[in-house]
Every structure is written in structure tokens, then in C-alpha cells.
Amino acid sequence: MDLSWQGSLLAVGEPGPAYRHELAHGAWVDVVPGWAADADALFDELAATVPFRGHRRRMYDRVVDEPRLTHRWVLPDDAVPRRLVAMGRTLGERYGHAFTQVGANLYRDGADGVAWHGDRVARDRPEAVVALVSLGATRPLRLRPTGGGASVSFPLASGDLLVMGGTCQRTWQHCVPKVATGGPRISVQFRHLYPGMPPGG
């Protein structure tokens, strides 16, 4: 896959401090700028080795291509890049959850995105934790209360960590909007497979 991504020309130092954003209805979001060291190298590795593929879904009266490519692993799986396994273990220790599913979404350019949704991982559970690491071009991740309302936006740069917790998957929705111009971006997600939850939730 031919993806052109010019990473930062500045050396990346220590990650920034974690910021917790308390949302309404018991939801919260943690943001850690620059959490993933060597984020640009990890982007290149995943872009070159992950077997991303497209999916189709029904939209009203027709079937359309999803405007992004995806791949999922369920642990234990020897195919998961070692760096992602280590990230999941670190996050699991910090948040007290065993992240047993790793996903990667590839947004090829600004025309790729994902509409408002709540992850199936926990829409029917009181609380859940979903962590994601952004690699590549900076893109906003937006959240709004389920059913509509004012949104909040988090512009995620390469290496930034965002963790959604509490009731976030149930009481809030999130999206990655399309933009007029944008370079390639990979979003890596870490989830816990709850009993009865299908992989890819």
C-alpha cells in the first residue's frame, strides 16, 4: 500500500501530562499528548505490514463502501505486532482492564472518516474503557451526547493517546469527521472483549 506520510521533523521527547476531561452522565476522557514514542516509525511499520481491508455497509436503501480500512486481532494472536501487545499491557495495568482485542483503522486521506457512533463494546454495559493511539496525520476526534447536542473536539496528533471511560460508550457518541485535506492516519484501539461480545464490536 503506497501511503505518503511526512512525520515530525522535531525530536519527540517525553509524553505530556495526562488530562482528564469529565463529561456529563458519568463519562470521562483522558488525553496524553505524545504518549507513543517513535510514533512515526510505528505508523510506517503498521502501514507496511497490517492486512487492512475495506468493508461495505447498508446506508438507507443502498450498500456503500466504508470510508476507511480496518483490521482486528483478538489476543492471544502471534500476528499482533509486539509493540501493540506491549502498549495494551501497559494500558491494562494503568486502567485495570485486560485489553484482549486490538484494532487498527486506516484513514487514507481527508476523504476517509467515520460517522457518529458508540462502540458495541459497551453500549449495553454500565461502564467500559476503550483506549486509542493516533498515528500519522493530525485529525480531530469529536464526542457528543447520545442523541445529539453540543460536541467537544480533540485534535489528535501522531503519538497521542485518548482513553474513553465511564459511561462514555453508552451515553456519548464519537466520530472522526472527513476534512478537506488530510494525510494518512492510523488509529489503534484497545478494547476488552466482554462475555457475549462479538469480535470487532
Short mmCIF file of N, CA, C and O in Angstrom, two decimals, residues 39-176:
data_model
loop_
_atom_site.label_atom_id
_atom_site.label_comp_id
_atom_site.label_asym_id
_atom_site.label_seq_id
_atom_site.Cartn_x
_atom_site.Cartn_y
_atom_site.Cartn_z
N ALA A 39 6.35 7.32 17.24
CA ALA A 39 5.04 7.13 16.60
C ALA A 39 5.14 7.06 15.09
O ALA A 39 4.43 6.27 14.45
N ASP A 40 6.02 7.85 14.50
CA ASP A 40 6.13 7.84 13.04
C ASP A 40 6.67 6.50 12.53
O ASP A 40 6.22 5.98 11.51
N ALA A 41 7.64 5.93 13.25
CA ALA A 41 8.18 4.62 12.86
C ALA A 41 7.11 3.54 13.02
O ALA A 41 7.01 2.63 12.18
N LEU A 42 6.30 3.64 14.06
CA LEU A 42 5.22 2.66 14.24
C LEU A 42 4.18 2.80 13.14
O LEU A 42 3.67 1.80 12.63
N PHE A 43 3.87 4.04 12.74
CA PHE A 43 2.96 4.23 11.61
C PHE A 43 3.50 3.51 10.38
O PHE A 43 2.76 2.78 9.71
N ASP A 44 4.78 3.72 10.06
CA ASP A 44 5.37 3.09 8.88
C ASP A 44 5.29 1.57 8.96
O ASP A 44 4.99 0.89 7.98
N GLU A 45 5.57 1.02 10.16
CA GLU A 45 5.52 -0.44 10.34
C GLU A 45 4.12 -0.99 10.09
O GLU A 45 3.93 -1.96 9.36
N LEU A 46 3.12 -0.35 10.69
CA LEU A 46 1.75 -0.84 10.54
C LEU A 46 1.25 -0.66 9.11
O LEU A 46 0.58 -1.54 8.56
N ALA A 47 1.57 0.47 8.48
CA ALA A 47 1.13 0.71 7.11
C ALA A 47 1.70 -0.34 6.16
O ALA A 47 1.05 -0.74 5.19
N ALA A 48 2.92 -0.83 6.48
CA ALA A 48 3.58 -1.79 5.60
C ALA A 48 3.18 -3.24 5.87
O ALA A 48 3.29 -4.08 4.97
N THR A 49 2.72 -3.54 7.09
CA THR A 49 2.55 -4.95 7.45
C THR A 49 1.12 -5.38 7.78
O THR A 49 0.80 -6.57 7.69
N VAL A 50 0.25 -4.47 8.16
CA VAL A 50 -1.11 -4.85 8.56
C VAL A 50 -1.96 -5.09 7.32
O VAL A 50 -1.98 -4.25 6.41
N PRO A 51 -2.68 -6.21 7.25
CA PRO A 51 -3.53 -6.50 6.08
C PRO A 51 -4.87 -5.76 6.15
O PRO A 51 -5.94 -6.37 6.30
N PHE A 52 -4.81 -4.45 6.04
CA PHE A 52 -6.04 -3.65 6.09
C PHE A 52 -6.97 -4.05 4.95
O PHE A 52 -6.52 -4.38 3.85
N ARG A 53 -8.27 -4.01 5.21
CA ARG A 53 -9.23 -4.26 4.14
C ARG A 53 -10.47 -3.41 4.34
O ARG A 53 -10.77 -2.97 5.45
N GLY A 54 -11.16 -3.19 3.24
CA GLY A 54 -12.37 -2.39 3.28
C GLY A 54 -13.59 -3.23 3.58
O GLY A 54 -13.58 -4.45 3.45
N HIS A 55 -14.65 -2.57 4.00
CA HIS A 55 -15.93 -3.22 4.30
C HIS A 55 -17.05 -2.44 3.63
O HIS A 55 -16.89 -1.26 3.30
N ARG A 56 -18.16 -3.09 3.46
CA ARG A 56 -19.33 -2.44 2.89
C ARG A 56 -20.46 -2.50 3.92
O ARG A 56 -20.53 -3.42 4.72
N ARG A 57 -21.31 -1.49 3.92
CA ARG A 57 -22.42 -1.46 4.87
C ARG A 57 -23.64 -0.86 4.19
O ARG A 57 -23.52 -0.13 3.20
N ARG A 58 -24.79 -1.17 4.76
CA ARG A 58 -26.03 -0.64 4.21
C ARG A 58 -26.27 0.76 4.73
O ARG A 58 -26.18 1.03 5.92
N MET A 59 -26.58 1.68 3.83
CA MET A 59 -26.95 3.03 4.19
C MET A 59 -28.26 3.35 3.48
O MET A 59 -28.30 3.51 2.26
N TYR A 60 -29.32 3.38 4.28
CA TYR A 60 -30.66 3.60 3.76
C TYR A 60 -31.00 2.51 2.76
O TYR A 60 -31.06 1.35 3.12
N ASP A 61 -31.14 2.82 1.47
CA ASP A 61 -31.59 1.82 0.51
C ASP A 61 -30.46 1.31 -0.38
O ASP A 61 -30.71 0.71 -1.42
N ARG A 62 -29.22 1.52 0.02
CA ARG A 62 -28.12 1.03 -0.80
C ARG A 62 -26.96 0.58 0.06
O ARG A 62 -26.91 0.88 1.26
N VAL A 63 -26.03 -0.15 -0.55
CA VAL A 63 -24.83 -0.64 0.14
C VAL A 63 -23.65 0.18 -0.36
O VAL A 63 -23.46 0.34 -1.57
N VAL A 64 -22.87 0.71 0.58
CA VAL A 64 -21.76 1.60 0.22
C VAL A 64 -20.46 1.11 0.87
O VAL A 64 -20.48 0.33 1.83
N ASP A 65 -19.35 1.55 0.33
CA ASP A 65 -18.04 1.25 0.91
C ASP A 65 -17.84 2.12 2.14
O ASP A 65 -18.12 3.32 2.12
N GLU A 66 -17.36 1.52 3.23
CA GLU A 66 -16.98 2.31 4.39
C GLU A 66 -15.76 3.15 4.03
O GLU A 66 -14.81 2.65 3.42
N PRO A 67 -15.76 4.44 4.40
CA PRO A 67 -14.64 5.31 4.04
C PRO A 67 -13.44 5.19 4.98
O PRO A 67 -12.97 6.17 5.57
N ARG A 68 -12.95 3.98 5.15
CA ARG A 68 -11.72 3.70 5.89
C ARG A 68 -11.44 2.21 5.73
O ARG A 68 -12.32 1.44 5.30
N LEU A 69 -10.22 1.78 6.07
CA LEU A 69 -9.85 0.37 6.04
C LEU A 69 -9.57 -0.08 7.47
O LEU A 69 -9.17 0.73 8.31
N THR A 70 -9.81 -1.37 7.76
CA THR A 70 -9.68 -1.83 9.14
C THR A 70 -9.00 -3.20 9.22
O THR A 70 -8.90 -3.93 8.23
N HIS A 71 -8.57 -3.53 10.43
CA HIS A 71 -8.08 -4.87 10.75
C HIS A 71 -8.25 -5.08 12.25
O HIS A 71 -8.13 -4.12 13.03
N ARG A 72 -8.53 -6.31 12.68
CA ARG A 72 -8.72 -6.63 14.09
C ARG A 72 -7.93 -7.89 14.46
O ARG A 72 -7.83 -8.82 13.67
N TRP A 73 -7.41 -7.87 15.68
CA TRP A 73 -6.80 -9.05 16.27
C TRP A 73 -7.48 -9.33 17.60
O TRP A 73 -7.84 -8.41 18.32
N VAL A 74 -7.62 -10.60 17.97
CA VAL A 74 -8.09 -10.99 19.29
C VAL A 74 -6.96 -11.76 19.96
O VAL A 74 -6.46 -12.75 19.41
N LEU A 75 -6.53 -11.31 21.12
CA LEU A 75 -5.42 -11.94 21.83
C LEU A 75 -5.85 -13.24 22.50
O LEU A 75 -7.01 -13.36 22.90
N PRO A 76 -4.97 -14.22 22.61
CA PRO A 76 -3.59 -14.17 22.11
C PRO A 76 -3.54 -14.45 20.60
O PRO A 76 -4.25 -15.33 20.11
N ASP A 77 -2.74 -13.70 19.90
CA ASP A 77 -2.58 -13.85 18.46
C ASP A 77 -1.15 -13.46 18.12
O ASP A 77 -0.75 -12.31 18.34
N ASP A 78 -0.38 -14.42 17.62
CA ASP A 78 1.03 -14.16 17.33
C ASP A 78 1.22 -13.12 16.24
O ASP A 78 2.32 -12.59 16.06
N ALA A 79 0.15 -12.81 15.50
CA ALA A 79 0.27 -11.84 14.41
C ALA A 79 0.22 -10.39 14.90
O ALA A 79 0.52 -9.47 14.15
N VAL A 80 -0.15 -10.18 16.16
CA VAL A 80 -0.22 -8.81 16.67
C VAL A 80 1.20 -8.26 16.79
O VAL A 80 2.06 -8.90 17.41
N PRO A 81 1.48 -7.10 16.20
CA PRO A 81 2.81 -6.51 16.36
C PRO A 81 3.20 -6.39 17.83
O PRO A 81 2.39 -5.99 18.66
N ARG A 82 4.43 -6.74 18.14
CA ARG A 82 4.88 -6.76 19.54
C ARG A 82 4.70 -5.42 20.24
O ARG A 82 4.39 -5.36 21.42
N ARG A 83 4.91 -4.35 19.50
CA ARG A 83 4.77 -3.02 20.10
C ARG A 83 3.34 -2.79 20.57
O ARG A 83 3.11 -2.19 21.63
N LEU A 84 2.35 -3.28 19.82
CA LEU A 84 0.96 -3.10 20.22
C LEU A 84 0.62 -3.96 21.43
O LEU A 84 -0.16 -3.55 22.29
N VAL A 85 1.19 -5.17 21.48
CA VAL A 85 0.98 -6.03 22.66
C VAL A 85 1.50 -5.32 23.91
O VAL A 85 0.84 -5.30 24.95
N ALA A 86 2.69 -4.72 23.81
CA ALA A 86 3.28 -4.03 24.96
C ALA A 86 2.43 -2.82 25.35
O ALA A 86 2.22 -2.56 26.54
N MET A 87 1.93 -2.09 24.36
CA MET A 87 1.06 -0.94 24.65
C MET A 87 -0.19 -1.40 25.39
O MET A 87 -0.60 -0.79 26.39
N GLY A 88 -0.82 -2.45 24.91
CA GLY A 88 -2.03 -2.96 25.54
C GLY A 88 -1.79 -3.40 26.97
O GLY A 88 -2.63 -3.17 27.86
N ARG A 89 -0.63 -4.02 27.20
CA ARG A 89 -0.30 -4.46 28.57
C ARG A 89 -0.12 -3.26 29.49
O ARG A 89 -0.64 -3.24 30.61
N THR A 90 0.58 -2.24 29.01
CA THR A 90 0.79 -1.04 29.82
C THR A 90 -0.53 -0.35 30.15
O THR A 90 -0.79 0.06 31.28
N LEU A 91 -1.38 -0.22 29.13
CA LEU A 91 -2.68 0.42 29.35
C LEU A 91 -3.55 -0.42 30.29
O LEU A 91 -4.29 0.12 31.12
N GLY A 92 -3.48 -1.74 30.15
CA GLY A 92 -4.26 -2.61 31.02
C GLY A 92 -3.87 -2.46 32.48
O GLY A 92 -4.73 -2.44 33.37
N GLU A 93 -2.57 -2.33 32.72
CA GLU A 93 -2.10 -2.15 34.09
C GLU A 93 -2.56 -0.80 34.64
O GLU A 93 -2.92 -0.69 35.82
N ARG A 94 -2.58 0.21 33.79
CA ARG A 94 -2.97 1.55 34.25
C ARG A 94 -4.46 1.63 34.54
O ARG A 94 -4.89 2.26 35.52
N TYR A 95 -5.29 0.99 33.69
CA TYR A 95 -6.74 1.16 33.81
C TYR A 95 -7.46 -0.04 34.40
O TYR A 95 -8.68 -0.02 34.55
N GLY A 96 -6.71 -1.08 34.75
CA GLY A 96 -7.33 -2.22 35.42
C GLY A 96 -8.22 -3.06 34.53
O GLY A 96 -9.17 -3.69 35.02
N HIS A 97 -7.92 -3.09 33.22
CA HIS A 97 -8.67 -3.91 32.28
C HIS A 97 -7.69 -4.71 31.43
O HIS A 97 -6.65 -4.19 31.05
N ALA A 98 -8.02 -5.96 31.14
CA ALA A 98 -7.22 -6.74 30.20
C ALA A 98 -7.72 -6.44 28.80
O ALA A 98 -8.82 -6.83 28.42
N PHE A 99 -6.93 -5.69 28.04
CA PHE A 99 -7.34 -5.35 26.67
C PHE A 99 -7.05 -6.55 25.77
O PHE A 99 -5.91 -6.79 25.39
N THR A 100 -8.10 -7.28 25.43
CA THR A 100 -7.96 -8.55 24.71
C THR A 100 -8.25 -8.42 23.22
O THR A 100 -8.15 -9.40 22.50
N GLN A 101 -8.62 -7.23 22.76
CA GLN A 101 -8.82 -7.01 21.34
C GLN A 101 -8.05 -5.76 20.92
O GLN A 101 -8.10 -4.74 21.59
N VAL A 102 -7.32 -5.88 19.82
CA VAL A 102 -6.59 -4.75 19.25
C VAL A 102 -7.13 -4.52 17.85
O VAL A 102 -7.26 -5.47 17.06
N GLY A 103 -7.47 -3.28 17.54
CA GLY A 103 -7.96 -2.94 16.21
C GLY A 103 -7.13 -1.83 15.62
O GLY A 103 -6.49 -1.06 16.34
N ALA A 104 -7.11 -1.74 14.30
CA ALA A 104 -6.41 -0.66 13.62
C ALA A 104 -7.29 -0.17 12.48
O ALA A 104 -7.78 -0.98 11.68
N ASN A 105 -7.51 1.13 12.42
CA ASN A 105 -8.27 1.75 11.35
C ASN A 105 -7.33 2.65 10.56
O ASN A 105 -6.60 3.45 11.14
N LEU A 106 -7.37 2.52 9.24
CA LEU A 106 -6.55 3.34 8.36
C LEU A 106 -7.43 4.35 7.65
O LEU A 106 -8.34 3.98 6.90
N TYR A 107 -7.14 5.62 7.90
CA TYR A 107 -7.78 6.72 7.18
C TYR A 107 -6.78 7.20 6.14
O TYR A 107 -5.77 7.81 6.48
N ARG A 108 -7.05 6.89 4.86
CA ARG A 108 -6.06 7.11 3.82
C ARG A 108 -5.81 8.58 3.52
O ARG A 108 -4.72 8.97 3.15
N ASP A 109 -6.84 9.39 3.66
CA ASP A 109 -6.73 10.84 3.42
C ASP A 109 -7.93 11.51 4.05
O ASP A 109 -8.70 10.88 4.79
N GLY A 110 -8.12 12.81 3.78
CA GLY A 110 -9.21 13.54 4.40
C GLY A 110 -10.59 13.07 4.01
O GLY A 110 -11.57 13.37 4.70
N ALA A 111 -10.70 12.32 2.90
CA ALA A 111 -12.00 11.82 2.46
C ALA A 111 -12.46 10.61 3.26
O ALA A 111 -13.62 10.19 3.14
N ASP A 112 -11.58 10.02 4.06
CA ASP A 112 -11.97 8.90 4.93
C ASP A 112 -12.39 9.45 6.29
O ASP A 112 -11.86 10.46 6.77
N GLY A 113 -13.33 8.78 6.93
CA GLY A 113 -13.80 9.18 8.25
C GLY A 113 -14.76 8.14 8.78
O GLY A 113 -14.98 7.09 8.17
N VAL A 114 -15.35 8.42 9.93
CA VAL A 114 -16.36 7.52 10.49
C VAL A 114 -17.42 8.39 11.17
O VAL A 114 -17.11 9.38 11.82
N ALA A 115 -18.69 8.01 10.94
CA ALA A 115 -19.82 8.81 11.43
C ALA A 115 -20.02 8.61 12.94
O ALA A 115 -19.39 7.76 13.57
N TRP A 116 -20.95 9.38 13.51
CA TRP A 116 -21.25 9.30 14.93
C TRP A 116 -21.67 7.89 15.31
O TRP A 116 -22.51 7.28 14.65
N HIS A 117 -21.09 7.37 16.40
CA HIS A 117 -21.44 6.03 16.86
C HIS A 117 -20.92 5.84 18.29
O HIS A 117 -20.09 6.62 18.77
N GLY A 118 -21.42 4.81 18.95
CA GLY A 118 -20.88 4.33 20.21
C GLY A 118 -20.43 2.89 19.98
O GLY A 118 -21.11 2.13 19.30
N ASP A 119 -19.26 2.53 20.49
CA ASP A 119 -18.75 1.19 20.24
C ASP A 119 -19.68 0.12 20.80
O ASP A 119 -20.19 0.25 21.92
N ARG A 120 -19.86 -0.94 20.04
CA ARG A 120 -20.68 -2.05 20.53
C ARG A 120 -20.07 -2.70 21.76
O ARG A 120 -20.74 -3.43 22.48
N VAL A 121 -18.78 -2.40 22.02
CA VAL A 121 -18.11 -3.00 23.17
C VAL A 121 -18.86 -2.76 24.47
O VAL A 121 -18.80 -3.56 25.38
N ALA A 122 -19.60 -1.68 24.58
CA ALA A 122 -20.20 -1.40 25.89
C ALA A 122 -21.45 -0.55 25.82
O ALA A 122 -21.82 0.07 26.80
N ARG A 123 -22.14 -0.52 24.71
CA ARG A 123 -23.36 0.29 24.67
C ARG A 123 -24.40 -0.23 25.64
O ARG A 123 -25.28 0.50 26.06
N ASP A 124 -24.33 -1.53 25.98
CA ASP A 124 -25.30 -2.11 26.90
C ASP A 124 -24.69 -2.39 28.27
O ASP A 124 -25.31 -3.05 29.09
N ARG A 125 -23.48 -1.88 28.52
CA ARG A 125 -22.84 -2.09 29.81
C ARG A 125 -22.79 -0.78 30.57
O ARG A 125 -22.70 0.29 29.98
N PRO A 126 -22.82 -0.83 31.90
CA PRO A 126 -22.80 0.42 32.67
C PRO A 126 -21.56 1.26 32.39
O PRO A 126 -21.64 2.47 32.22
N GLU A 127 -20.38 0.61 32.34
CA GLU A 127 -19.14 1.34 32.11
C GLU A 127 -18.17 0.47 31.31
O GLU A 127 -18.28 -0.75 31.31
N ALA A 128 -17.23 1.12 30.63
CA ALA A 128 -16.20 0.41 29.88
C ALA A 128 -15.06 1.37 29.61
O ALA A 128 -15.20 2.59 29.73
N VAL A 129 -13.90 0.81 29.26
CA VAL A 129 -12.73 1.61 28.90
C VAL A 129 -12.29 1.21 27.50
O VAL A 129 -12.10 0.02 27.22
N VAL A 130 -12.14 2.18 26.63
CA VAL A 130 -11.62 1.98 25.28
C VAL A 130 -10.49 2.98 25.09
O VAL A 130 -10.68 4.18 25.28
N ALA A 131 -9.30 2.47 24.73
CA ALA A 131 -8.13 3.34 24.54
C ALA A 131 -7.77 3.37 23.06
O ALA A 131 -7.87 2.34 22.37
N LEU A 132 -7.34 4.51 22.58
CA LEU A 132 -6.87 4.57 21.19
C LEU A 132 -5.62 5.44 21.11
O LEU A 132 -5.45 6.41 21.84
N VAL A 133 -4.74 5.03 20.19
CA VAL A 133 -3.50 5.75 19.92
C VAL A 133 -3.54 6.21 18.48
O VAL A 133 -3.82 5.43 17.57
N SER A 134 -3.31 7.50 18.27
CA SER A 134 -3.35 8.08 16.94
C SER A 134 -1.95 8.14 16.35
O SER A 134 -1.00 8.56 17.03
N LEU A 135 -1.81 7.71 15.09
CA LEU A 135 -0.52 7.71 14.40
C LEU A 135 -0.69 8.38 13.05
O LEU A 135 -1.68 8.15 12.35
N GLY A 136 0.27 9.19 12.65
CA GLY A 136 0.19 9.82 11.34
C GLY A 136 -0.35 11.23 11.43
O GLY A 136 -0.10 11.97 12.38
N ALA A 137 -1.13 11.60 10.42
CA ALA A 137 -1.64 12.97 10.32
C ALA A 137 -2.57 13.31 11.47
O ALA A 137 -3.31 12.45 11.96
N THR A 138 -2.56 14.56 11.88
CA THR A 138 -3.46 15.05 12.93
C THR A 138 -4.88 15.10 12.40
O THR A 138 -5.15 15.65 11.33
N ARG A 139 -5.80 14.49 13.16
CA ARG A 139 -7.23 14.54 12.82
C ARG A 139 -8.02 14.72 14.11
O ARG A 139 -7.61 14.24 15.18
N PRO A 140 -9.16 15.39 14.04
CA PRO A 140 -9.98 15.54 15.25
C PRO A 140 -10.81 14.29 15.54
O PRO A 140 -11.30 13.64 14.61
N LEU A 141 -10.96 13.97 16.81
CA LEU A 141 -11.96 13.00 17.25
C LEU A 141 -12.98 13.82 18.04
O LEU A 141 -12.60 14.56 18.95
N ARG A 142 -14.24 13.72 17.66
CA ARG A 142 -15.29 14.51 18.30
C ARG A 142 -16.20 13.61 19.11
O ARG A 142 -16.45 12.46 18.73
N LEU A 143 -16.73 14.16 20.20
CA LEU A 143 -17.71 13.46 21.02
C LEU A 143 -18.91 14.35 21.23
O LEU A 143 -18.77 15.57 21.35
N ARG A 144 -20.10 13.74 21.31
CA ARG A 144 -21.33 14.47 21.62
C ARG A 144 -22.24 13.55 22.42
O ARG A 144 -22.12 12.31 22.32
N PRO A 145 -23.16 14.09 23.19
CA PRO A 145 -24.11 13.23 23.91
C PRO A 145 -24.92 12.38 22.94
O PRO A 145 -25.26 12.82 21.84
N THR A 146 -25.19 11.14 23.34
CA THR A 146 -26.00 10.25 22.51
C THR A 146 -27.35 10.90 22.23
O THR A 146 -28.00 11.40 23.14
N GLY A 147 -27.73 10.93 20.97
CA GLY A 147 -28.97 11.56 20.59
C GLY A 147 -28.81 12.98 20.10
O GLY A 147 -29.75 13.59 19.59
N GLY A 148 -27.58 13.54 20.25
CA GLY A 148 -27.32 14.88 19.75
C GLY A 148 -27.01 15.87 20.84
O GLY A 148 -27.23 15.62 22.03
N GLY A 149 -26.49 17.01 20.44
CA GLY A 149 -26.10 18.04 21.40
C GLY A 149 -24.76 18.62 21.02
O GLY A 149 -24.14 18.23 20.03
N ALA A 150 -24.31 19.57 21.82
CA ALA A 150 -23.03 20.21 21.57
C ALA A 150 -21.89 19.19 21.65
O ALA A 150 -21.88 18.32 22.53
N SER A 151 -20.94 19.30 20.73
CA SER A 151 -19.83 18.35 20.70
C SER A 151 -18.56 18.97 21.26
O SER A 151 -18.43 20.20 21.34
N VAL A 152 -17.64 18.10 21.66
CA VAL A 152 -16.30 18.52 22.05
C VAL A 152 -15.33 17.84 21.09
O VAL A 152 -15.58 16.73 20.62
N SER A 153 -14.23 18.53 20.78
CA SER A 153 -13.29 18.03 19.77
C SER A 153 -11.91 17.88 20.36
O SER A 153 -11.44 18.75 21.11
N PHE A 154 -11.23 16.79 20.03
CA PHE A 154 -9.87 16.52 20.47
C PHE A 154 -9.00 16.32 19.23
O PHE A 154 -9.09 15.27 18.59
N PRO A 155 -8.19 17.31 18.85
CA PRO A 155 -7.30 17.14 17.70
C PRO A 155 -6.13 16.24 18.10
O PRO A 155 -5.28 16.63 18.91
N LEU A 156 -6.08 15.03 17.55
CA LEU A 156 -5.08 14.05 17.96
C LEU A 156 -3.92 14.04 16.97
O LEU A 156 -4.09 13.77 15.78
N ALA A 157 -2.72 14.32 17.49
CA ALA A 157 -1.51 14.30 16.67
C ALA A 157 -0.87 12.91 16.77
O ALA A 157 -1.29 12.06 17.57
N SER A 158 0.15 12.70 15.98
CA SER A 158 0.81 11.39 15.96
C SER A 158 1.43 11.08 17.32
O SER A 158 2.22 11.86 17.85
N GLY A 159 1.05 9.94 17.87
CA GLY A 159 1.55 9.51 19.17
C GLY A 159 0.64 9.82 20.34
O GLY A 159 0.88 9.36 21.45
N ASP A 160 -0.42 10.62 20.11
CA ASP A 160 -1.33 10.97 21.20
C ASP A 160 -2.20 9.78 21.60
O ASP A 160 -2.62 8.98 20.76
N LEU A 161 -2.46 9.69 22.90
CA LEU A 161 -3.33 8.66 23.47
C LEU A 161 -4.62 9.31 23.93
O LEU A 161 -4.60 10.37 24.58
N LEU A 162 -5.76 8.69 23.60
CA LEU A 162 -7.06 9.13 24.12
C LEU A 162 -7.77 7.90 24.66
O LEU A 162 -7.83 6.87 23.99
N VAL A 163 -8.26 8.01 25.89
CA VAL A 163 -8.96 6.91 26.54
C VAL A 163 -10.36 7.37 26.92
O VAL A 163 -10.53 8.39 27.59
N MET A 164 -11.37 6.62 26.46
CA MET A 164 -12.76 6.90 26.81
C MET A 164 -13.18 5.94 27.90
O MET A 164 -12.98 4.73 27.76
N GLY A 165 -13.75 6.46 29.00
CA GLY A 165 -14.12 5.59 30.10
C GLY A 165 -15.42 5.99 30.75
O GLY A 165 -16.13 6.88 30.28
N GLY A 166 -15.74 5.30 31.84
CA GLY A 166 -17.02 5.51 32.50
C GLY A 166 -18.15 5.08 31.58
O GLY A 166 -18.10 4.02 30.95
N THR A 167 -19.16 5.91 31.45
CA THR A 167 -20.32 5.58 30.62
C THR A 167 -20.17 6.06 29.18
O THR A 167 -21.15 6.10 28.43
N CYS A 168 -18.96 6.44 28.78
CA CYS A 168 -18.76 7.13 27.51
C CYS A 168 -19.35 6.39 26.31
O CYS A 168 -19.98 7.01 25.45
N GLN A 169 -19.18 5.06 26.24
CA GLN A 169 -19.68 4.33 25.07
C GLN A 169 -21.21 4.24 25.06
O GLN A 169 -21.81 4.02 24.00
N ARG A 170 -21.82 4.43 26.22
CA ARG A 170 -23.28 4.31 26.33
C ARG A 170 -23.98 5.66 26.24
O ARG A 170 -25.05 5.77 25.65
N THR A 171 -23.38 6.70 26.82
CA THR A 171 -24.07 7.98 26.91
C THR A 171 -23.53 9.04 25.95
O THR A 171 -24.09 10.13 25.85
N TRP A 172 -22.43 8.72 25.28
CA TRP A 172 -21.84 9.63 24.31
C TRP A 172 -21.57 8.89 23.00
O TRP A 172 -21.43 7.67 23.00
N GLN A 173 -21.49 9.62 21.92
CA GLN A 173 -21.07 9.09 20.62
C GLN A 173 -19.79 9.80 20.20
O GLN A 173 -19.51 10.90 20.66
N HIS A 174 -19.03 9.16 19.32
CA HIS A 174 -17.82 9.79 18.81
C HIS A 174 -17.73 9.60 17.30
O HIS A 174 -18.37 8.72 16.73
N CYS A 175 -16.94 10.44 16.66
CA CYS A 175 -16.76 10.35 15.21
C CYS A 175 -15.40 10.90 14.84
O CYS A 175 -14.76 11.63 15.61
N VAL A 176 -14.94 10.54 13.63
CA VAL A 176 -13.78 11.15 13.00
C VAL A 176 -14.31 11.78 11.72
O VAL A 176 -14.57 11.08 10.74
#
